[in-house]
Each structure stands twice: as structure tokens, then as C-alpha cells.
Amino acid sequence: LALPADAPTDQFDALLTVPGGSKAMLQEEIRKQFGLVPSREMREGDVLVVKVKTPDAPGLKVSDQKHASPGGGGRGGSRGGSRMVGSRAQSSGGEFSSQHQSIAILLLNLQNHFDLPLYDETGLTGKYDVSLRWPVPAGGTAAREAVQAAILEQLGLELTPGRAQIEMLVLHKEQ
């Protein structure tokens, strides 16, 4: 999210309670309430680059399922519940598991544990079954570090700070 230079520096929370609420609805509400017009743009930003460090790590297995299985997401994790996108994923406390998911969907499910976007440079294709566990510290930096260490040790995926072109929601003052 990129705000105009003279925008307030306060933090904002957004809550959509409309059934079937969408990004377009959020953007329209931002325009009505704040006089800011949103647009999606590719910009260079800070990211956590995800690369394979240890191939054949025990927690990341090529899925042998032929089709996505139905299922629901769970609640938990250090910063809220995991999202259910595609196949089956569950998260609670210091555990995350998923079946028959692409790396892109896996990273979407793990994104809520990090302040920076996860940027996929793994080169991995196909669907994977994942089993991940980490100790549950009090929160903040320790929680992120615990998840990051588990991702490296169990999935063989390394997260390093970097910069990349990413899609951002940019807010401009209404003319």
C-alpha cells in the first residue's frame, strides 16, 4: 500500500462485513471516506525472497493427489488464522499443514506471519504436501523468527531480505 506523501501516518484497519465483499468494494469505500483513488501498480519494494536451500526437505513433499480435496481453513498462528485458498490447509498455534498446494498458494497461506511480502524465487512447480511445526513464542519478532527458522529447517526454503517488483495498491488524492 502506498499513500500520498501528506497522508496521516496513523495505522488503519479495514473490516469488510459485506457478504461477498471484494477489493473493488474496499477501494470504493476508501474513495468515499478519504477522497483517495486507489490504483494497482507494479513498484519496487522490500520483500522476503524465498529460495530453495535444501532440496528434498522432509516437510515439503511432492503431492501424489490427482485432484484438490475439499476442506476448510483453521484458525491460529501468531498473527491470525490461515487462509484457505485452493486445496486443504490448516493452521493452529505453532503448526501448519496443507495438501496438494502450489508454492504460490503455500506462500499466501504463510504470509500472515511476516511483515514483508513473500516473493517466490524457488522455481518449484507442481503441488506439494506440507507439514510444518514451530515453537510458539510470545509474538512479534520472536514469532516471525520461529516460523522463518521452521520454514528453513523443515521445508528447506530460505527467506532473505531483498527488493523486487511487486503489485501495490497506490492511493492518490482525488482530483
PDB file of C-alpha atoms in Angstrom:
ATOM      1  CA  LEU A   1       0.000   0.000   0.000  1.00  0.00           C
ATOM      2  CA  ALA A   2       1.461   3.347  -0.999  1.00  0.00           C
ATOM      3  CA  LEU A   3      -0.087   6.520   0.415  1.00  0.00           C
ATOM      4  CA  PRO A   4       0.309  10.138  -0.705  1.00  0.00           C
ATOM      5  CA  ALA A   5       3.229  11.975   0.947  1.00  0.00           C
ATOM      6  CA  ASP A   6       0.941  14.162   3.085  1.00  0.00           C
ATOM      7  CA  ALA A   7      -1.301  11.300   4.285  1.00  0.00           C
ATOM      8  CA  PRO A   8      -1.696  10.762   8.044  1.00  0.00           C
ATOM      9  CA  THR A   9       0.877   8.377   9.493  1.00  0.00           C
ATOM     10  CA  ASP A  10      -1.649   6.678  11.769  1.00  0.00           C
ATOM     11  CA  GLN A  11      -2.287   2.986  11.327  1.00  0.00           C
ATOM     12  CA  PHE A  12      -5.513   1.886   9.655  1.00  0.00           C
ATOM     13  CA  ASP A  13      -7.592  -1.239   9.933  1.00  0.00           C
ATOM     14  CA  ALA A  14     -10.122  -2.290   7.316  1.00  0.00           C
ATOM     15  CA  LEU A  15     -13.045  -4.578   8.009  1.00  0.00           C
ATOM     16  CA  LEU A  16     -15.356  -5.745   5.220  1.00  0.00           C
ATOM     17  CA  THR A  17     -18.542  -7.260   6.570  1.00  0.00           C
ATOM     18  CA  VAL A  18     -20.458  -7.420   3.304  1.00  0.00           C
ATOM     19  CA  PRO A  19     -21.143 -10.973   2.126  1.00  0.00           C
ATOM     20  CA  GLY A  20     -19.046 -11.454  -0.982  1.00  0.00           C
ATOM     21  CA  GLY A  21     -17.100  -8.256  -0.225  1.00  0.00           C
ATOM     22  CA  SER A  22     -14.381  -7.536  -2.742  1.00  0.00           C
ATOM     23  CA  LYS A  23     -11.256  -5.478  -3.309  1.00  0.00           C
ATOM     24  CA  ALA A  24     -13.329  -3.214  -5.572  1.00  0.00           C
ATOM     25  CA  MET A  25     -15.721  -2.532  -2.690  1.00  0.00           C
ATOM     26  CA  LEU A  26     -12.808  -1.671  -0.383  1.00  0.00           C
ATOM     27  CA  GLN A  27     -11.340   0.656  -2.996  1.00  0.00           C
ATOM     28  CA  GLU A  28     -14.692   2.437  -3.443  1.00  0.00           C
ATOM     29  CA  GLU A  29     -15.050   2.878   0.324  1.00  0.00           C
ATOM     30  CA  ILE A  30     -11.536   4.357   0.539  1.00  0.00           C
ATOM     31  CA  ARG A  31     -12.509   6.806  -2.189  1.00  0.00           C
ATOM     32  CA  LYS A  32     -15.765   7.802  -0.433  1.00  0.00           C
ATOM     33  CA  GLN A  33     -14.368   8.135   3.100  1.00  0.00           C
ATOM     34  CA  PHE A  34     -10.911   9.576   2.451  1.00  0.00           C
ATOM     35  CA  GLY A  35     -11.070  11.114  -1.036  1.00  0.00           C
ATOM     36  CA  LEU A  36      -8.278   8.799  -2.187  1.00  0.00           C
ATOM     37  CA  VAL A  37      -8.412   6.980  -5.505  1.00  0.00           C
ATOM     38  CA  PRO A  38      -6.769   3.560  -5.473  1.00  0.00           C
ATOM     39  CA  SER A  39      -4.941   2.026  -8.412  1.00  0.00           C
ATOM     40  CA  ARG A  40      -2.871  -1.123  -8.718  1.00  0.00           C
ATOM     41  CA  GLU A  41       0.706  -0.536  -9.842  1.00  0.00           C
ATOM     42  CA  MET A  42       3.888  -2.544 -10.109  1.00  0.00           C
ATOM     43  CA  ARG A  43       6.551  -0.923  -7.918  1.00  0.00           C
ATOM     44  CA  GLU A  44       9.837  -1.958  -6.420  1.00  0.00           C
ATOM     45  CA  GLY A  45       9.504  -2.773  -2.746  1.00  0.00           C
ATOM     46  CA  ASP A  46      11.060  -4.613   0.164  1.00  0.00           C
ATOM     47  CA  VAL A  47      10.304  -8.350   0.191  1.00  0.00           C
ATOM     48  CA  LEU A  48      11.447 -11.606   1.721  1.00  0.00           C
ATOM     49  CA  VAL A  49      12.860 -13.600  -1.193  1.00  0.00           C
ATOM     50  CA  VAL A  50      12.035 -17.310  -0.914  1.00  0.00           C
ATOM     51  CA  LYS A  51      14.590 -19.705  -2.433  1.00  0.00           C
ATOM     52  CA  VAL A  52      15.245 -23.422  -2.129  1.00  0.00           C
ATOM     53  CA  LYS A  53      18.235 -24.001   0.126  1.00  0.00           C
ATOM     54  CA  THR A  54      17.735 -27.696   0.915  1.00  0.00           C
ATOM     55  CA  PRO A  55      16.076 -29.765  -1.827  1.00  0.00           C
ATOM     56  CA  ASP A  56      14.116 -32.814  -0.598  1.00  0.00           C
ATOM     57  CA  ALA A  57      13.472 -31.306   2.851  1.00  0.00           C
ATOM     58  CA  PRO A  58      11.288 -33.619   4.970  1.00  0.00           C
ATOM     59  CA  GLY A  59       8.339 -31.218   5.419  1.00  0.00           C
ATOM     60  CA  LEU A  60       7.875 -30.419   1.711  1.00  0.00           C
ATOM     61  CA  LYS A  61       6.747 -33.438  -0.303  1.00  0.00           C
ATOM     62  CA  VAL A  62       5.515 -33.656  -3.874  1.00  0.00           C
ATOM     63  CA  SER A  63       1.799 -34.401  -3.621  1.00  0.00           C
ATOM     64  CA  ASP A  64       0.556 -37.671  -5.029  1.00  0.00           C
ATOM     65  CA  GLN A  65      -3.082 -36.470  -5.122  1.00  0.00           C
ATOM     66  CA  LYS A  66      -4.623 -36.193  -8.563  1.00  0.00           C
ATOM     67  CA  HIS A  67      -7.221 -33.558  -7.621  1.00  0.00           C
ATOM     68  CA  ALA A  68      -7.688 -30.889  -4.984  1.00  0.00           C
ATOM     69  CA  SER A  69      -9.515 -32.190  -1.952  1.00  0.00           C
ATOM     70  CA  PRO A  70     -12.275 -30.175  -0.303  1.00  0.00           C
ATOM     71  CA  GLY A  71     -11.554 -28.801   3.104  1.00  0.00           C
ATOM     72  CA  GLY A  72     -11.606 -25.828   5.384  1.00  0.00           C
ATOM     73  CA  GLY A  73      -9.060 -23.497   6.842  1.00  0.00           C
ATOM     74  CA  GLY A  74      -8.322 -23.337  10.504  1.00  0.00           C
ATOM     75  CA  ARG A  75      -7.626 -20.559  12.954  1.00  0.00           C
ATOM     76  CA  GLY A  76      -4.385 -19.911  14.707  1.00  0.00           C
ATOM     77  CA  GLY A  77      -0.848 -18.838  14.020  1.00  0.00           C
ATOM     78  CA  SER A  78       0.890 -15.911  15.639  1.00  0.00           C
ATOM     79  CA  ARG A  79      -0.969 -13.254  13.646  1.00  0.00           C
ATOM     80  CA  GLY A  80      -4.357 -14.807  12.965  1.00  0.00           C
ATOM     81  CA  GLY A  81      -5.748 -17.729  11.026  1.00  0.00           C
ATOM     82  CA  SER A  82      -4.503 -19.158   7.791  1.00  0.00           C
ATOM     83  CA  ARG A  83      -6.500 -18.602   4.656  1.00  0.00           C
ATOM     84  CA  MET A  84      -7.982 -21.457   2.712  1.00  0.00           C
ATOM     85  CA  VAL A  85      -7.024 -20.983  -0.920  1.00  0.00           C
ATOM     86  CA  GLY A  86      -7.316 -23.962  -3.225  1.00  0.00           C
ATOM     87  CA  SER A  87      -6.804 -27.400  -1.726  1.00  0.00           C
ATOM     88  CA  ARG A  88      -6.700 -28.128   2.004  1.00  0.00           C
ATOM     89  CA  ALA A  89      -4.793 -26.074   4.584  1.00  0.00           C
ATOM     90  CA  GLN A  90      -4.913 -25.915   8.365  1.00  0.00           C
ATOM     91  CA  SER A  91      -3.055 -23.811  10.895  1.00  0.00           C
ATOM     92  CA  SER A  92      -3.268 -23.699  14.660  1.00  0.00           C
ATOM     93  CA  GLY A  93      -0.786 -22.352  17.153  1.00  0.00           C
ATOM     94  CA  GLY A  94       2.637 -23.472  16.041  1.00  0.00           C
ATOM     95  CA  GLU A  95       1.524 -25.865  13.304  1.00  0.00           C
ATOM     96  CA  PHE A  96       0.650 -25.588   9.638  1.00  0.00           C
ATOM     97  CA  SER A  97      -0.224 -28.341   7.193  1.00  0.00           C
ATOM     98  CA  SER A  98      -1.542 -28.373   3.668  1.00  0.00           C
ATOM     99  CA  GLN A  99      -2.157 -30.880   0.947  1.00  0.00           C
ATOM    100  CA  HIS A 100      -1.874 -30.550  -2.808  1.00  0.00           C
ATOM    101  CA  GLN A 101      -0.905 -26.872  -2.947  1.00  0.00           C
ATOM    102  CA  SER A 102       1.396 -24.931  -5.231  1.00  0.00           C
ATOM    103  CA  ILE A 103       4.292 -22.999  -3.720  1.00  0.00           C
ATOM    104  CA  ALA A 104       2.462 -19.748  -4.577  1.00  0.00           C
ATOM    105  CA  ILE A 105      -0.567 -20.824  -2.503  1.00  0.00           C
ATOM    106  CA  LEU A 106       1.683 -22.108   0.290  1.00  0.00           C
ATOM    107  CA  LEU A 107       3.339 -18.686   0.496  1.00  0.00           C
ATOM    108  CA  LEU A 108      -0.070 -16.963   0.549  1.00  0.00           C
ATOM    109  CA  ASN A 109      -1.054 -19.158   3.496  1.00  0.00           C
ATOM    110  CA  LEU A 110       2.178 -18.387   5.382  1.00  0.00           C
ATOM    111  CA  GLN A 111       2.194 -14.665   4.502  1.00  0.00           C
ATOM    112  CA  ASN A 112       0.280 -13.609   7.622  1.00  0.00           C
ATOM    113  CA  HIS A 113       3.320 -14.489   9.758  1.00  0.00           C
ATOM    114  CA  PHE A 114       5.526 -11.844   8.087  1.00  0.00           C
ATOM    115  CA  ASP A 115       5.552  -8.055   7.754  1.00  0.00           C
ATOM    116  CA  LEU A 116       7.051  -8.121   4.247  1.00  0.00           C
ATOM    117  CA  PRO A 117       5.613  -9.850   1.160  1.00  0.00           C
ATOM    118  CA  LEU A 118       6.995 -13.310   0.417  1.00  0.00           C
ATOM    119  CA  TYR A 119       8.499 -13.280  -3.097  1.00  0.00           C
ATOM    120  CA  ASP A 120       8.784 -16.689  -4.771  1.00  0.00           C
ATOM    121  CA  GLU A 121      12.124 -17.425  -6.436  1.00  0.00           C
ATOM    122  CA  THR A 122      12.031 -21.164  -5.708  1.00  0.00           C
ATOM    123  CA  GLY A 123      11.412 -22.260  -9.284  1.00  0.00           C
ATOM    124  CA  LEU A 124       9.303 -25.096  -7.850  1.00  0.00           C
ATOM    125  CA  THR A 125       6.283 -26.185  -9.853  1.00  0.00           C
ATOM    126  CA  GLY A 126       3.623 -28.741  -9.146  1.00  0.00           C
ATOM    127  CA  LYS A 127       1.650 -29.412  -5.979  1.00  0.00           C
ATOM    128  CA  TYR A 128       3.086 -30.171  -2.556  1.00  0.00           C
ATOM    129  CA  ASP A 129       2.016 -31.617   0.791  1.00  0.00           C
ATOM    130  CA  VAL A 130       3.441 -29.610   3.677  1.00  0.00           C
ATOM    131  CA  SER A 131       3.860 -30.291   7.366  1.00  0.00           C
ATOM    132  CA  LEU A 132       5.375 -27.514   9.466  1.00  0.00           C
ATOM    133  CA  ARG A 133       5.783 -27.019  13.248  1.00  0.00           C
ATOM    134  CA  TRP A 134       7.435 -24.258  15.245  1.00  0.00           C
ATOM    135  CA  PRO A 135       7.667 -23.177  18.882  1.00  0.00           C
ATOM    136  CA  VAL A 136       5.118 -20.502  19.786  1.00  0.00           C
ATOM    137  CA  PRO A 137       6.903 -17.505  21.332  1.00  0.00           C
ATOM    138  CA  ALA A 138       5.014 -14.516  22.784  1.00  0.00           C
ATOM    139  CA  GLY A 139       4.811 -12.741  19.416  1.00  0.00           C
ATOM    140  CA  GLY A 140       6.483 -10.025  17.396  1.00  0.00           C
ATOM    141  CA  THR A 141       9.998 -10.602  16.090  1.00  0.00           C
ATOM    142  CA  ALA A 142      10.463 -13.854  18.027  1.00  0.00           C
ATOM    143  CA  ALA A 143       7.322 -15.340  16.449  1.00  0.00           C
ATOM    144  CA  ARG A 144       8.416 -14.381  12.916  1.00  0.00           C
ATOM    145  CA  GLU A 145      11.888 -15.788  13.540  1.00  0.00           C
ATOM    146  CA  ALA A 146      10.433 -19.075  14.829  1.00  0.00           C
ATOM    147  CA  VAL A 147       8.278 -19.516  11.703  1.00  0.00           C
ATOM    148  CA  GLN A 148      11.160 -18.499   9.438  1.00  0.00           C
ATOM    149  CA  ALA A 149      13.518 -20.989  11.113  1.00  0.00           C
ATOM    150  CA  ALA A 150      10.932 -23.771  10.767  1.00  0.00           C
ATOM    151  CA  ILE A 151      10.441 -22.979   7.079  1.00  0.00           C
ATOM    152  CA  LEU A 152      14.195 -23.288   6.533  1.00  0.00           C
ATOM    153  CA  GLU A 153      14.755 -26.407   8.659  1.00  0.00           C
ATOM    154  CA  GLN A 154      11.641 -28.363   7.701  1.00  0.00           C
ATOM    155  CA  LEU A 155      10.748 -27.130   4.205  1.00  0.00           C
ATOM    156  CA  GLY A 156      14.268 -26.267   3.036  1.00  0.00           C
ATOM    157  CA  LEU A 157      13.117 -22.796   1.973  1.00  0.00           C
ATOM    158  CA  GLU A 158      15.284 -19.801   2.854  1.00  0.00           C
ATOM    159  CA  LEU A 159      13.791 -16.322   3.322  1.00  0.00           C
ATOM    160  CA  THR A 160      16.186 -13.423   2.820  1.00  0.00           C
ATOM    161  CA  PRO A 161      15.511  -9.678   2.646  1.00  0.00           C
ATOM    162  CA  GLY A 162      15.538  -8.259  -0.852  1.00  0.00           C
ATOM    163  CA  ARG A 163      13.786  -5.945  -3.284  1.00  0.00           C
ATOM    164  CA  ALA A 164      11.506  -6.874  -6.161  1.00  0.00           C
ATOM    165  CA  GLN A 165       8.791  -5.545  -8.431  1.00  0.00           C
ATOM    166  CA  ILE A 166       5.507  -6.241  -6.641  1.00  0.00           C
ATOM    167  CA  GLU A 167       1.916  -5.201  -7.163  1.00  0.00           C
ATOM    168  CA  MET A 168       0.866  -2.460  -4.744  1.00  0.00           C
ATOM    169  CA  LEU A 169      -2.350  -0.635  -4.066  1.00  0.00           C
ATOM    170  CA  VAL A 170      -1.397   3.032  -4.574  1.00  0.00           C
ATOM    171  CA  LEU A 171      -3.687   5.753  -3.224  1.00  0.00           C
ATOM    172  CA  HIS A 172      -3.835   9.135  -4.991  1.00  0.00           C
ATOM    173  CA  LYS A 173      -5.744  12.253  -3.969  1.00  0.00           C
ATOM    174  CA  GLU A 174      -8.978  12.633  -5.869  1.00  0.00           C
ATOM    175  CA  GLN A 175      -8.754  15.432  -8.472  1.00  0.00           C
TER     176      GLN A 175
END
